[in-house]
Short mmCIF file of C-alpha atoms in Angstrom, two decimals:
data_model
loop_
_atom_site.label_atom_id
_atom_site.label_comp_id
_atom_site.label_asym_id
_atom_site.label_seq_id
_atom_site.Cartn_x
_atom_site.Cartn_y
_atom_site.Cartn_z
CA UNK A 20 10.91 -21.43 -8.81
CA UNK A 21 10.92 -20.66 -5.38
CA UNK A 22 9.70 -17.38 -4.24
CA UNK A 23 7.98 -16.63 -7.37
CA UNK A 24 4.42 -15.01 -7.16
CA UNK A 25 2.23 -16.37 -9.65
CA UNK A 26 0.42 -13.14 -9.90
CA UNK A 27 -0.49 -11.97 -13.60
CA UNK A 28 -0.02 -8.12 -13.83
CA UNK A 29 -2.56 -6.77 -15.98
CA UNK A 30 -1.10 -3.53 -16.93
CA UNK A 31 1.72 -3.08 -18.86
CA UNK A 32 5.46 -1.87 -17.64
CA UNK A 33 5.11 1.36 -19.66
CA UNK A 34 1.70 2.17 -18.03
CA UNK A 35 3.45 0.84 -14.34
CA UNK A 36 6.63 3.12 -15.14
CA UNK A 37 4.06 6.37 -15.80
CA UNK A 38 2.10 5.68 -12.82
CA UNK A 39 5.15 5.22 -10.67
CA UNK A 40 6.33 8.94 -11.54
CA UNK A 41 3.30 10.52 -11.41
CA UNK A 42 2.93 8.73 -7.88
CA UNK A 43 3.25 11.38 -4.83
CA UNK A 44 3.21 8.60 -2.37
CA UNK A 45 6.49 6.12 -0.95
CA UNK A 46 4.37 3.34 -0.09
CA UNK A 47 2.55 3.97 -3.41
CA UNK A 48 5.92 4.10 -4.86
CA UNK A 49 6.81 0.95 -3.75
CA UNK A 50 3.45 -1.17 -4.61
CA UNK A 51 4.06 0.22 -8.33
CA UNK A 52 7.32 -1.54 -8.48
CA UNK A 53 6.33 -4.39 -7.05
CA UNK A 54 3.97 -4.97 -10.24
CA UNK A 55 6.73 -3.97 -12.23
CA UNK A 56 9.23 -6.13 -11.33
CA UNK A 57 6.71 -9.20 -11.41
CA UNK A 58 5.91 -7.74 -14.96
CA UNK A 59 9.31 -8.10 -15.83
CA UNK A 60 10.51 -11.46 -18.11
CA UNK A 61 13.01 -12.33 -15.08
CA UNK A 62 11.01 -11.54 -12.14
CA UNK A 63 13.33 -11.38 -8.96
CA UNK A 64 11.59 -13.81 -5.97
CA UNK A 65 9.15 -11.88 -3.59
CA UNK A 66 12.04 -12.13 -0.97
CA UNK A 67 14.06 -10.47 -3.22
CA UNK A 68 11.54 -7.86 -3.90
CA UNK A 69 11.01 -7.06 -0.68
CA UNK A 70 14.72 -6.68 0.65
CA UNK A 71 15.44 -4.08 -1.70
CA UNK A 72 12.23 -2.25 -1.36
CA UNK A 73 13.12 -2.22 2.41
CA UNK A 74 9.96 -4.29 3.40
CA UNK A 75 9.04 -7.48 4.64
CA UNK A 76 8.22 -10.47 2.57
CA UNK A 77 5.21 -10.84 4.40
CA UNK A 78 4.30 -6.85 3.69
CA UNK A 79 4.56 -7.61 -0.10
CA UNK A 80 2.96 -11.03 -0.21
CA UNK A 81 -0.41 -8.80 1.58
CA UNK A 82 -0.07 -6.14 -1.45
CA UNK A 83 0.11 -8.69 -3.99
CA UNK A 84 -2.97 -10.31 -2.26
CA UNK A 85 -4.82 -7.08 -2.19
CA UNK A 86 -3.89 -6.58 -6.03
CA UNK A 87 -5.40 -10.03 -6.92
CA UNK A 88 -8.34 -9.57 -4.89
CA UNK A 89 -9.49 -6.26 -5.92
CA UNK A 90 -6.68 -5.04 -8.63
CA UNK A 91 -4.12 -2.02 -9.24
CA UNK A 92 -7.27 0.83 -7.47
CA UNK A 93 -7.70 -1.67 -4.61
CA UNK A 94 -4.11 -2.27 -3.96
CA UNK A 95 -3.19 1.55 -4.22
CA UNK A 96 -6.54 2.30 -1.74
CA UNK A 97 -4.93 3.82 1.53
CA UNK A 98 -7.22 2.81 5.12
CA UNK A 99 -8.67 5.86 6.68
CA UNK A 100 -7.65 5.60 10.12
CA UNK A 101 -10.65 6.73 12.90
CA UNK A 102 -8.15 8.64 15.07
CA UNK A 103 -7.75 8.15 18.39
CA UNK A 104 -10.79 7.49 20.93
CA UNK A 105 -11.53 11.00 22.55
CA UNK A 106 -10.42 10.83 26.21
CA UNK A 107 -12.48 13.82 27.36
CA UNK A 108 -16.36 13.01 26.97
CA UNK A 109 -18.40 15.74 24.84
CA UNK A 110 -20.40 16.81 27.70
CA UNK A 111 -17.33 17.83 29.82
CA UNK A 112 -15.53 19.53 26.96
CA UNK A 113 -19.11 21.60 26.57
CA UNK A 114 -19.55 21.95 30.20
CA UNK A 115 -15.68 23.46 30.61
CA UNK A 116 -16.25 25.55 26.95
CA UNK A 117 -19.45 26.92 29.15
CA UNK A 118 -18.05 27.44 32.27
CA UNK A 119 -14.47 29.24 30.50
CA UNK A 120 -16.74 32.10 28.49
#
């Protein structure tokens, strides 16, 4: 079938269901029933999946990627973002802190 993943999910729908509502997180959220749905006898295509999550195919093929790679944690894992690049170098900022006391 067309648009089917051929991912396995390991964990079962009633573990997936308690893990959605214990979930704080959309994005979490919407990973969880991902797995769910694929879990499900009838899975809906990935296309499918995605519309009604409100995502791109593309977004859901990466998490089910992730899951396969590294599983449910590795999936779930948010990136850490740096921040932003500082515009003002440390030695001005400690040269103006100096020069305002």
């Amino acid at each position: 079938m067309a648009g089917v993943t051929s991912t396995l999910v390991k964990e079962s729908a009633e573990e997936l269901t308690q893990r959605i509502k214990e979930s704080t997180s959309a994005r979490e959220k919407d990973k969880l029933q991902v797995l769910y749905w694929l879990k499900q006898e009838k899975a809906p295509a990935i296309k499918v999946i995605a519309k009604s999550l409100g995502h791109h195919r593309n977004t859901v093929q990466s998490w089910l990627c992730k899951y396969r790679e590294e599983g449910l944690e590795g999936m779930l894992e948010r990136k850490k973002s740096k921040g932003r690049v500082r515009v003002i170098p440390e030695w001005a900022e400690k040269a103006l802190e100096k020069r305002l006391k």
